[in-house]
Structure formats: structure tokens, C-alpha cells
Coordinates of C-alpha atoms in Angstrom, one line a residue:
X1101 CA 11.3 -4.5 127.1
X1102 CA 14.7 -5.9 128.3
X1103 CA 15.7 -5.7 131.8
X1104 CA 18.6 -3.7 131.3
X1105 CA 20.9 -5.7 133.6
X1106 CA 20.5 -8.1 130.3
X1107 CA 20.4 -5.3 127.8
X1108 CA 24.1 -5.2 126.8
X1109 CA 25.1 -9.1 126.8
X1110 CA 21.5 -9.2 124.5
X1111 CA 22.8 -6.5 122.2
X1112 CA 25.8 -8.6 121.6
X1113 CA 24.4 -11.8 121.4
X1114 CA 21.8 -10.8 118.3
X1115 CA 24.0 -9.1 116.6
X1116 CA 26.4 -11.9 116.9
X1117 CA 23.7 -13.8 115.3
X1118 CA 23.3 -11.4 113.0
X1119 CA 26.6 -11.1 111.8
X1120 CA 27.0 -14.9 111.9
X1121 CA 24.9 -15.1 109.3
X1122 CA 26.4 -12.7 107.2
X1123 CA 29.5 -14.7 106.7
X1124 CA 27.6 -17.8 106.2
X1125 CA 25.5 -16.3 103.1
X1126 CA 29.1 -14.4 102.2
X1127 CA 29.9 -18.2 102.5
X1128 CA 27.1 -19.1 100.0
X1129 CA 28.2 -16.8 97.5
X1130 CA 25.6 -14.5 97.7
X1131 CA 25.4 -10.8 99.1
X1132 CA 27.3 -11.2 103.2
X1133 CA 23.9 -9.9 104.9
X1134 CA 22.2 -11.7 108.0
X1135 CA 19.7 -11.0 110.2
X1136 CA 17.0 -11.4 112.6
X1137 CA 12.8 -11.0 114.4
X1138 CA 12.5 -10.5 117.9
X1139 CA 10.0 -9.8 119.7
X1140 CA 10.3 -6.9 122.5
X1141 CA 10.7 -9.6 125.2
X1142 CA 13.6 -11.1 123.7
X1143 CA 12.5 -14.0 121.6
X1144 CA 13.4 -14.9 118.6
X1145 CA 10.9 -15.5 116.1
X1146 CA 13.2 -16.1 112.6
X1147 CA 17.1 -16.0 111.8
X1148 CA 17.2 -15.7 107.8
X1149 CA 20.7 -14.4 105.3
X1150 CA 20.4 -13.2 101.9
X1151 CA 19.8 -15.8 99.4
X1152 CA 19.6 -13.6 96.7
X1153 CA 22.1 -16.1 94.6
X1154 CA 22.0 -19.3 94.4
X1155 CA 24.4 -21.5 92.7
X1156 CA 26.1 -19.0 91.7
X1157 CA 23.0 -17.5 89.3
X1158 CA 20.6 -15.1 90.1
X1159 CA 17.9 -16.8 92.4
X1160 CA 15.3 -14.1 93.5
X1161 CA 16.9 -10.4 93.2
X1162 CA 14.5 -8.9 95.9
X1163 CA 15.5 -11.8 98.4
X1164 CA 17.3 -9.8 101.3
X1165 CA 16.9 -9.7 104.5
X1166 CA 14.9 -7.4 105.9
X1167 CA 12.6 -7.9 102.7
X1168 CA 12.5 -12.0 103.8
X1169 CA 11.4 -11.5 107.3
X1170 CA 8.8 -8.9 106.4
X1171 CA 6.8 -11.7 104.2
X1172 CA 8.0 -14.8 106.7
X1173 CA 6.0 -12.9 109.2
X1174 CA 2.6 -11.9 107.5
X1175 CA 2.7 -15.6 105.9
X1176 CA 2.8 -16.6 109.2
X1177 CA 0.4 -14.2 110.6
X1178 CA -2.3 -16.0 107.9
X1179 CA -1.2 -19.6 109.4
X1180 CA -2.1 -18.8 113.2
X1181 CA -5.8 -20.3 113.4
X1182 CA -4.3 -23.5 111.8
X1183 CA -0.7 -23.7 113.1
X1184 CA -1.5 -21.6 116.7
X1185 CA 1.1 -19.3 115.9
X1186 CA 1.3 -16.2 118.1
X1187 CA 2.9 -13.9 116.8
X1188 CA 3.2 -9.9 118.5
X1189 CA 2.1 -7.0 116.4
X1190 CA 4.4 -6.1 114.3
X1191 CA 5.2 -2.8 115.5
X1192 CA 6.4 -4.6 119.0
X1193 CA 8.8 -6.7 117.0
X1194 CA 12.5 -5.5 115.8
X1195 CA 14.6 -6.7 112.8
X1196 CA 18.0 -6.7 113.2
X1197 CA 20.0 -6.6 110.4
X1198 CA 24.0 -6.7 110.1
X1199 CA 23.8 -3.5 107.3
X1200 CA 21.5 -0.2 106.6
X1201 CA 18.6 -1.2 105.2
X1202 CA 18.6 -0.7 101.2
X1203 CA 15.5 1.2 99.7
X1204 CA 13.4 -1.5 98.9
X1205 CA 13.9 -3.4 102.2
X1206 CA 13.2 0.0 104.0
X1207 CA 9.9 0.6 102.1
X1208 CA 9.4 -2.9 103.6
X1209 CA 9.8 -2.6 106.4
X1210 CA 7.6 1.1 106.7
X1211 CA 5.0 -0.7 104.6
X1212 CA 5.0 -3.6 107.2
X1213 CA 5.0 -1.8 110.7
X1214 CA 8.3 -2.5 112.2
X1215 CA 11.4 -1.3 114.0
X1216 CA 14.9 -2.6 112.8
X1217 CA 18.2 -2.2 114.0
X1218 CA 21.2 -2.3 111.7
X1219 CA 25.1 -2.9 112.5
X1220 CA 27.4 -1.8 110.1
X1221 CA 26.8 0.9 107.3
X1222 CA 26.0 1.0 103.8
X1223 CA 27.3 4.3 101.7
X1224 CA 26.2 3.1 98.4
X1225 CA 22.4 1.8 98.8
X1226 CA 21.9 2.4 102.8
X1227 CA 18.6 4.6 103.7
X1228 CA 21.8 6.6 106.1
X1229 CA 24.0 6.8 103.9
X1230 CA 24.6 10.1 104.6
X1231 CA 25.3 9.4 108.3
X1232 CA 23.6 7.2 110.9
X1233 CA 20.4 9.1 111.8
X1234 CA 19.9 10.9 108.7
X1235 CA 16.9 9.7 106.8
X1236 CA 16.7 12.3 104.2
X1237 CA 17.2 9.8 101.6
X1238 CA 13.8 9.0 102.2
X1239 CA 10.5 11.6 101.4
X1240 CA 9.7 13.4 103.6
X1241 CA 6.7 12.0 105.6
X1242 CA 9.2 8.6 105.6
X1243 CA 12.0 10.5 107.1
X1244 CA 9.5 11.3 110.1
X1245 CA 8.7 7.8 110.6
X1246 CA 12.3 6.4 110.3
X1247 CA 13.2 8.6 113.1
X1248 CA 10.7 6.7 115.3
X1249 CA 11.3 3.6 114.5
X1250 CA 15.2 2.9 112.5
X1251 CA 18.4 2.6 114.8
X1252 CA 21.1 1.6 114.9
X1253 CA 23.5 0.3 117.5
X1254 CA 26.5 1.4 119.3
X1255 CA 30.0 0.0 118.5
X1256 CA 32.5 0.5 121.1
X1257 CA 35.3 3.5 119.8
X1258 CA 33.4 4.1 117.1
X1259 CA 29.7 5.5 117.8
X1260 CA 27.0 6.4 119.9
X1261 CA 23.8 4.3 119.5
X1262 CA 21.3 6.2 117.3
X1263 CA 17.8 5.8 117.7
X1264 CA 14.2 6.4 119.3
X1265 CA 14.6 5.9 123.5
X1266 CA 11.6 3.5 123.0
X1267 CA 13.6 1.2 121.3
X1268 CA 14.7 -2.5 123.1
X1269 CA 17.9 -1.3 122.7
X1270 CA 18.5 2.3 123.0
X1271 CA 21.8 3.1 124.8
X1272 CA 23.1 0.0 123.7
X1273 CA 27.3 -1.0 122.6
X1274 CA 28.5 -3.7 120.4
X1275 CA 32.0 -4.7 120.4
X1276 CA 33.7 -3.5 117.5
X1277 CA 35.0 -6.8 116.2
X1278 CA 31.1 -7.5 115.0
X1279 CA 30.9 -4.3 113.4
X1280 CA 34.1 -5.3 111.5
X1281 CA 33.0 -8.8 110.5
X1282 CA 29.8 -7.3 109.6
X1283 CA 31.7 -4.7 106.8
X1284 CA 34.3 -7.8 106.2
X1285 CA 31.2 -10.0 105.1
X1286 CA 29.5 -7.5 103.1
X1287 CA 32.4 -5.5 101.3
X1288 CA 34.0 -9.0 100.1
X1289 CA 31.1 -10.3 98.8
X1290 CA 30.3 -6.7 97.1
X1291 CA 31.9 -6.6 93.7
X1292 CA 31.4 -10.0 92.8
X1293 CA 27.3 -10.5 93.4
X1294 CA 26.8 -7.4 91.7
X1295 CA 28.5 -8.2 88.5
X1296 CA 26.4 -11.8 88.6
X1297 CA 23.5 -9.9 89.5
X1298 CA 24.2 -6.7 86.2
X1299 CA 24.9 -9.4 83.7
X1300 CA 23.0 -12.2 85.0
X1301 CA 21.2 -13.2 81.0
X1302 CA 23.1 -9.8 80.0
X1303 CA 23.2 -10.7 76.1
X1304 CA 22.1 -7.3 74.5
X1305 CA 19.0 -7.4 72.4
X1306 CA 20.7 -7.6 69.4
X1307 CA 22.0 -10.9 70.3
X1308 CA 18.7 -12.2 70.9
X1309 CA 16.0 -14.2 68.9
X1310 CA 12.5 -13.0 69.5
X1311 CA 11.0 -16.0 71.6
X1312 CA 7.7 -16.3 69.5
X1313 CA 9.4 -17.1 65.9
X1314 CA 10.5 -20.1 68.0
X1315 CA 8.5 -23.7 67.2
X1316 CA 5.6 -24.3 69.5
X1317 CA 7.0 -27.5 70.5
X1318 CA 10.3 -26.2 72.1
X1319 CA 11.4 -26.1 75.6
X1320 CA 11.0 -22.2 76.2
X1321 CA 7.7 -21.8 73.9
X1322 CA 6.5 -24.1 76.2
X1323 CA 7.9 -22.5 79.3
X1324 CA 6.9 -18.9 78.5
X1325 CA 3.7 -20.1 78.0
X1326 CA 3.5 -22.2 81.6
X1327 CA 4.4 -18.7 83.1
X1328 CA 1.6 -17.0 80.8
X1329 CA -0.9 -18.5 78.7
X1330 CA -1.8 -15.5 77.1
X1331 CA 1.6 -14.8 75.7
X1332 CA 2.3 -14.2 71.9
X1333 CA -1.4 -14.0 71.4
X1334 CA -3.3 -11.3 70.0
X1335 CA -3.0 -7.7 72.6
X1336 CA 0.3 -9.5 73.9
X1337 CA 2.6 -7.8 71.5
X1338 CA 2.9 -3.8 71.6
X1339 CA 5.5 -1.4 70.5
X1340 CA 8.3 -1.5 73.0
X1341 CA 9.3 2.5 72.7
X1342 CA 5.2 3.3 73.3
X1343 CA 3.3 1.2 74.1
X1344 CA -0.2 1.7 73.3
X1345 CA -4.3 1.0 74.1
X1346 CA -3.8 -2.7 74.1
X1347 CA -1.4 -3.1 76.9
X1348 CA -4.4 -1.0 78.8
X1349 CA -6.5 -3.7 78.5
X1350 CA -4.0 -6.1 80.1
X1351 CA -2.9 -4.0 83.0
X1352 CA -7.3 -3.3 84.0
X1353 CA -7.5 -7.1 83.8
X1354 CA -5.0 -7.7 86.2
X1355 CA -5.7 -4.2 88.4
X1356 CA -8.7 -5.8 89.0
X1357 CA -7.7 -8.7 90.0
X1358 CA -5.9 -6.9 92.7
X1359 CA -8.6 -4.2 93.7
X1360 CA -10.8 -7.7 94.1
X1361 CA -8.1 -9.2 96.4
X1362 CA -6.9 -6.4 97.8
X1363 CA -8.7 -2.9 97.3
X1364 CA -5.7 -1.8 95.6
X1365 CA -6.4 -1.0 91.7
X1366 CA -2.7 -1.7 90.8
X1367 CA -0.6 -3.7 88.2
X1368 CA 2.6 -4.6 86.8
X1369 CA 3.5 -5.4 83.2
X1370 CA 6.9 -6.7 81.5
X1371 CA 7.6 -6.2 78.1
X1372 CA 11.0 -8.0 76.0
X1373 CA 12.6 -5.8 73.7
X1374 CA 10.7 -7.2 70.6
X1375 CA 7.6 -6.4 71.6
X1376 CA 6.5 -9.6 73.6
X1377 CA 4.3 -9.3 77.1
X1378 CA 6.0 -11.9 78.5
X1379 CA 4.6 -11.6 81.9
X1380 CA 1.7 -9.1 83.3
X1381 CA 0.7 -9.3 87.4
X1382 CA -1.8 -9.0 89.9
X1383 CA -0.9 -7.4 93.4
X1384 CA -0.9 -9.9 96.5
X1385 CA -1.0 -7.6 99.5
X1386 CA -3.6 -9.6 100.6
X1387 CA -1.2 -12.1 101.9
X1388 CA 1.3 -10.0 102.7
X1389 CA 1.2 -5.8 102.5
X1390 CA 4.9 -5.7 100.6
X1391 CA 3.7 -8.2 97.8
X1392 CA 3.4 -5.1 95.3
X1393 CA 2.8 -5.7 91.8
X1394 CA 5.9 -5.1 90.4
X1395 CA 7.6 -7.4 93.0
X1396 CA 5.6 -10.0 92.1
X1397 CA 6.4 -9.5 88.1
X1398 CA 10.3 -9.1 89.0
X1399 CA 10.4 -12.4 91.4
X1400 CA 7.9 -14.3 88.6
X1401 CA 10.5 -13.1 85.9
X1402 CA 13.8 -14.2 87.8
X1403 CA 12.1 -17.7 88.1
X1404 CA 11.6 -18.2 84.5
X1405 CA 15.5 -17.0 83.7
X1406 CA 16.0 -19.7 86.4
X1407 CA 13.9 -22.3 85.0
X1408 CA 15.0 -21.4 81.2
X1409 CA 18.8 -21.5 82.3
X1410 CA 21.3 -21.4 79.6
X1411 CA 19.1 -22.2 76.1
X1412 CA 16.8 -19.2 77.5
X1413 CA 19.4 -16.9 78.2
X1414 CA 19.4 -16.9 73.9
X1415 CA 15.9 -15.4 73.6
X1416 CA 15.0 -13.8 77.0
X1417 CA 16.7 -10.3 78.0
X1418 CA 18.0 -9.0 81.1
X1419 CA 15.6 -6.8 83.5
X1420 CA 17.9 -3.8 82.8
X1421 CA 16.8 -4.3 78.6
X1422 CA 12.9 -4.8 79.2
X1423 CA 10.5 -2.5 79.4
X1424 CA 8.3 -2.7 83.2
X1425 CA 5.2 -1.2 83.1
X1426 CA 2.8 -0.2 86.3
X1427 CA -0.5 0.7 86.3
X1428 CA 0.2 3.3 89.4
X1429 CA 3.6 5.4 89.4
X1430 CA 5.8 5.8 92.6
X1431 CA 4.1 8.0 95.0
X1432 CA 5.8 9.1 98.2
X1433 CA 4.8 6.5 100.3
X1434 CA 6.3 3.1 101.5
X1435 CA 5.6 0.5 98.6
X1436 CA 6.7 3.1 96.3
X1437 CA 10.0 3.6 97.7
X1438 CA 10.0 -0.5 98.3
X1439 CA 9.3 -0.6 94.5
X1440 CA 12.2 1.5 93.3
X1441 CA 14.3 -0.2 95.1
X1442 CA 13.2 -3.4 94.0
X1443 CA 14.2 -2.2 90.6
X1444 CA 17.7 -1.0 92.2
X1445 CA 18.3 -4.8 93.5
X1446 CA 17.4 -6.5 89.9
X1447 CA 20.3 -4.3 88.2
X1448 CA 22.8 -3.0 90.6
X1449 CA 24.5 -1.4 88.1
X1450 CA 24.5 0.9 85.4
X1451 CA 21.7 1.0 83.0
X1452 CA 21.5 1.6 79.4
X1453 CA 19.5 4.6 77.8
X1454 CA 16.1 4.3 78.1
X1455 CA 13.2 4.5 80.1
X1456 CA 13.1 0.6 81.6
X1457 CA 10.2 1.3 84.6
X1458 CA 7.0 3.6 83.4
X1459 CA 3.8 3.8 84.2
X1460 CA 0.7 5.2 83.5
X1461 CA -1.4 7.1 86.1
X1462 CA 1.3 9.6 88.2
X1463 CA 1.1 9.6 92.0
X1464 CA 3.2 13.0 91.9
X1465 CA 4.4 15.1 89.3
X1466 CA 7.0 14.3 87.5
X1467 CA 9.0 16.7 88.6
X1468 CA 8.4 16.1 92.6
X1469 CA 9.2 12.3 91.2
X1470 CA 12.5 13.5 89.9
X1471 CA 13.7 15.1 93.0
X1472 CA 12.7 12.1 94.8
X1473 CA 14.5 9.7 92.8
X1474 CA 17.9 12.6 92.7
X1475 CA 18.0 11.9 96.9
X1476 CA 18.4 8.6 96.8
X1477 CA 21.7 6.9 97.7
X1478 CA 24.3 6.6 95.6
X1479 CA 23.7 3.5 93.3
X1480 CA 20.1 4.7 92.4
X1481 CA 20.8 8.3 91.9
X1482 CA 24.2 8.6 90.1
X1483 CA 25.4 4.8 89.0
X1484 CA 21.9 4.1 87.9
X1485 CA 20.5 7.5 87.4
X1486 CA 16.5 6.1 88.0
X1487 CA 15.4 9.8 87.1
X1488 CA 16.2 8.9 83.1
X1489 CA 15.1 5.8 84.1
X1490 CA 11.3 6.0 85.4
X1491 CA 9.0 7.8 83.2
X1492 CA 5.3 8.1 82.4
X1493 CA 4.0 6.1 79.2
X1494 CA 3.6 8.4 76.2
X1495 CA 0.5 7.2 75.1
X1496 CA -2.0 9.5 75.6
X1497 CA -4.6 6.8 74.9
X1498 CA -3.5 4.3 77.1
X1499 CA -3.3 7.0 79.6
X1500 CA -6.6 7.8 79.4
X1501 CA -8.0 4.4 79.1
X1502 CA -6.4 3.3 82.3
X1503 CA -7.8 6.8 84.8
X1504 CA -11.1 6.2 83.1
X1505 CA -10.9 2.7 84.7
X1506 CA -8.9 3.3 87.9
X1507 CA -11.4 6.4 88.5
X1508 CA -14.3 3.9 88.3
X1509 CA -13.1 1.1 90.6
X1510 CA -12.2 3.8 93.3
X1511 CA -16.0 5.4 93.0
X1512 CA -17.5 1.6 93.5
X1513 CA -18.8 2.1 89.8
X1514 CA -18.0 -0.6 87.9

């Protein structure tokens, strides 16, 4: 811990850091969010901003802050027998953010072990959004462990600091000029990124030319191939409003892939509006615990709209007109939650009818999934309305297919 003679100039100092950053990735033109990892003796391990835009296009979607360090420190975690590393366990680390933690970045952040403390507050995608201290954005079970290990601090005339007492800086006062740069940084930069972000390839589907009447020698044949070889061949094109037995066959292949990396039988799957699996993904939460199937698909799938640039944005659609596809549904547990709000980040917007993110084998009922998704902050419940949003797949077969498969792998039968 801090001595607390030191407590109060620390406070300030990080979150000046903090906060610093914030203007400089406002600066960049990209969401004004900065923080911070330090350890509980004060060190500072990595000072990272948002970097979700680039250029002024859509770079990696799930690339805040909180979401960043989380990965930054299990990848280094993996390098300390080569690079001698040291690194503390995660739960005696703290993030320190300049806002409330979104969804996905808190699912992170529960998912990897650690305590953050958070500046300035969010009322549209914050996990307290309802009023530091109040978790009941969050299930149930989640709302129990935020308590012990979310804060935030103090700002002079304006609040109390809100926390667990065990945390490095419980008690603790920032002036009030950070909290304001923090809000300045963030709320200027708001309107703007999100647009980029909602419309980023936004053609609608109609405006589009299916990718595989295209020549094989073209530049995004080619490319859509480089990102999956499989693509356009036979079992890689299903019917977009249900799909059907043959995408089952895909998502096993690739659950397995994960259960053999990871123990997890999971899978993602992303389907264009014509038909076309353009992408299906393995888990990686053997190199890091927040590298979730459908994060890998949605960071994989923002590459290629990056690498395809303008001539792709006339044959490949927006996130918010696909079809996602998991093997597992959102339970009530951290990864879930980080998921969702993965989804939130890609659009942050409204969505059009349909049912964009389904899957096949329920965690909870649907209905204990709807309530879930109705007490989420603002953006996900009532601008994006997830609950007409996140469905199971219709297919009975397919539905079938894939427990018969997923019940094997967790007996050690296969």
C-alpha cells in the first residue's frame, strides 16, 4: 500500500496521468479516454489512451482502455521466463482510468482479476451509471464483486471517494479541474467517434455486391480469402435469416480448436447479408482470459474493413448489418458481459431490425437474458435495444447438432 503521507499528492499525480492522456487520444481523434497499471506499491507498469480510431477510420472497435491494459498484462505475463518480467498478481494491481468503465471493459476487467479506479462519469455506457457505487447494471453475482474491487475517486466539492477501504486509494480527493478535463476530453470527442464508429462501411445491404460473384483475381477475393481460406466454398454459405446444420459444422471445428487451447468449447461466427461466412473463430484465452471468441471475430473483422479500405466498403457490410453467431450465448458471468459489450463498442448506435448476435446453446433462459440485457446502461438497453438484438438460432437442427457436440467435449468423450 501507500504511505498515506504520499497518498493524496499520488492520487493526483495518476490521475493527472490519466487524464493527460485523455486529451492526447481526444487529440488523436479518437474516443478522449486515458489510463493507467500500478501496482499497489506505486509503480507504474503501463500508460495506454484509446486508440479505437485511427486515421480518422475505425481501427479496432474493442481497443479502450481498460480492455488494452487487461491483454498488455497477461501478454506480458506469458513473456516473463524470457524477458524477466515481474509482474504482481493481478488482483494487487489497479487500473486507473479517467471514465466509468463501459460493459465490455468491465467484464474485462472481472474476467482478468483486477481493481480499477475511474475519474469522471459515464451516464450513457458507464457500469455506475446510475450513481457512483451502484453496480446494478451488472448481474447480480458481478454487482457483489464490483463492490470489492471498482472505485472511484474523490473530487474536491463534488464527491466522496467511493470504494472498498482495501483499496490504494480509499479516502482519497482529486482536484476538481481533472475531473473537468476528464468530462471536457471525453464529451467533445463523444458525438463525433460515434458517428465514425455507426457508419464506419455503413452502405446498406442493398447497396452492396455479394463478394463471391466477384473475379477470383481481384483485390478483395483475394483478401477475404487471406482472412479465410475456406470462404465461398461449399458449408461457407447459409441462409442469413436461419441459418442451418452446416454452419454447425464450422462453429464444432473451431469450438474445438478452443476447448484444445483452452478447455473452453466456444466459437464465434460472422455471416454478410448474402449469405457468405466470411470469418468463423477460435477462442484465445489461453494467452490472455478476455480473448473470447467473439472478440477475436469482431477485432479480425475490423482489420479486413481496414485492410479492404474504400473498394471493400462496396461489397463488405457494416457489423450492425451482419449476422454474429456464437457457439455459447451470454451467461451471467464476466466474458459474457465483456462480450455484449463488445458488441455495444462496434455499433454505438442504433441498430436496425433484426436479430445481429445469436447463438446456439443458452447459458440462461431467454427470458433471465432479456432482463439482463433491459439493466444495462443506456446505449445498450434503450438506443440499441440488445434485447431485440440477441437471440437464439432458430434452427432446431443446428441446435441440436451443436449440444450433442458441446455435451461430448465437456464428458471427455470425444
Amino acid at each position: 500500500m501507500l504511505r498515506d503521507s504520499r497518498k493524496l499528492a499520488a492520487a493526483c499525480k495518476y490521475a493527472e496521468i490519466a487524464v493527460r492522456e485523455a486529451e492526447n487520444a481526444k487529440s488523436a481523434g479518437t474516443f478522449g479516454v486515458g489510463g493507467l497499471l500500478i501496482g499497489n506499491d506505486g509503480k507504474i507498469y503501463k500508460i495506454i489512451r484509446n486508440t479505437v480510431i485511427q486515421g480518422n477510420s475505425v481501427h479496432d472497435p474493442t481497443a479502450h482502455v481498460e480492455r488494452q491494459l487487461v491483454d498488455w498484462y497477461f501478454s506480458k505475463k506469458r513473456e516473463k521466463k524470457t524477458k524477466n518480467l515481474l509482474l504482481p498478481p493481478a488482483n494487487k494491481t489497479t487500473i486507473i482510468t479517467s471514465l466509468d468503465p463501459c460493459m465490455m471493459c468491465s467484464g474485462a476487467i472481472l474476467a482478468g482479476g483486477f481493481n480499477v479506479i475511474h475519474i469522471s462519469q459515464d451516464s450513457q455506457t458507464g457500469t455506475s451509471c446510475r450513481g457512483v457505487g451502484d453496480f446494478s447494471t451488472l448481474p447480480d453475482g458481478l454487482e457483489q464483486r464490483a463492490r470489492e474491487t471498482f472505485s472511484a475517486f474523490g473530487v474536491v466539492g463534488n464527491r466522496l471517494f467511493n470504494g472498498p477501504p482495501d483499496s490504494i486509494f480509499s479516502g482519497d480527493e482529486i482536484d476538481s479541474k481533472l475531473d473537468r478535463r476528464s468530462v471536457r476530453a471525453f464529451s467533445s470527442s463523444l458525438k463525433k467517434i460515434k458517428g465514425i464508429i455507426n457508419n464506419h462501411h455503413g452502405q446498406s445491404p442493398d447497396k452492396l455486391t455479394d463478394p463471391k460473384t466477384l473475379a477470383r483475381s481481384s483485390r478483395i477475393f483475394r483478401l477475404l480469402k487471406k482472412y479465410n481460406s475456406k470462404v465461398f466454398s461449399d458449408g461457407y454459405l447459409v441462409d442469413f435469416d436461419k441459418p442451418g446444420i452446416n454452419l454447425g459444422q464450422i462453429l464444432v471445428e473451431k469450438a474445438k480448436e478452443s476447448h484444445e487451447k483452452s478447455g473452453v468449447f466456444n466459437s464465434a461466427c460472422l455471416i454478410d447479408p448474402f449469405g457468405n461466412v466470411l470469418l468463423s473463430e477460435a477462442g484465445a484465452e489461453d494467452a490472455s482470459p478476455i480473448r473470447a471468441p467473439f472478440l477475436e471475430l469482431v477485432r479480425k473483422y475490423h482489420r479486413l474493413l481496414l485492410e479492404a479500405g474504400a473498394e471493400g466498403s462496396k461489397h463488405l457490410a457494416h457489423l450492425k448489418y451482419c449476422k454474429t453467431v456464437t457457439m455459447l450465448g451470454p451467461g451471467r458471468d464476466p466474458k459474457s458481459l465483456m462480450e455484449v459489450g463488445c458488441f455495444g463498442s462496434c455499433i454505438e448506435g442504433k441498430l436496425p431490425k433484426g436479430e445481429q448476435m445469436q447463438y446456439v446453446i443458452p447459458q440462461q433462459g431467454q427470458d433471465d437474458l432479456q432482463n439482463m440485457l433491459n439493466n444495462l446502461p443506456p446505449l445498450y438497453s434503450d438506443v440499441m435495444r440488445l434485447k431485440d438484438a440477441i437471440h437464439q438460432v432458430k434452427d432446431v437442427q443446428l441446435q441440436q447438432f451443436c449440444t450433442s457436440k458441446a455435451t461430448l467435449f465437456a464428458s471427455g468423450r470425444t
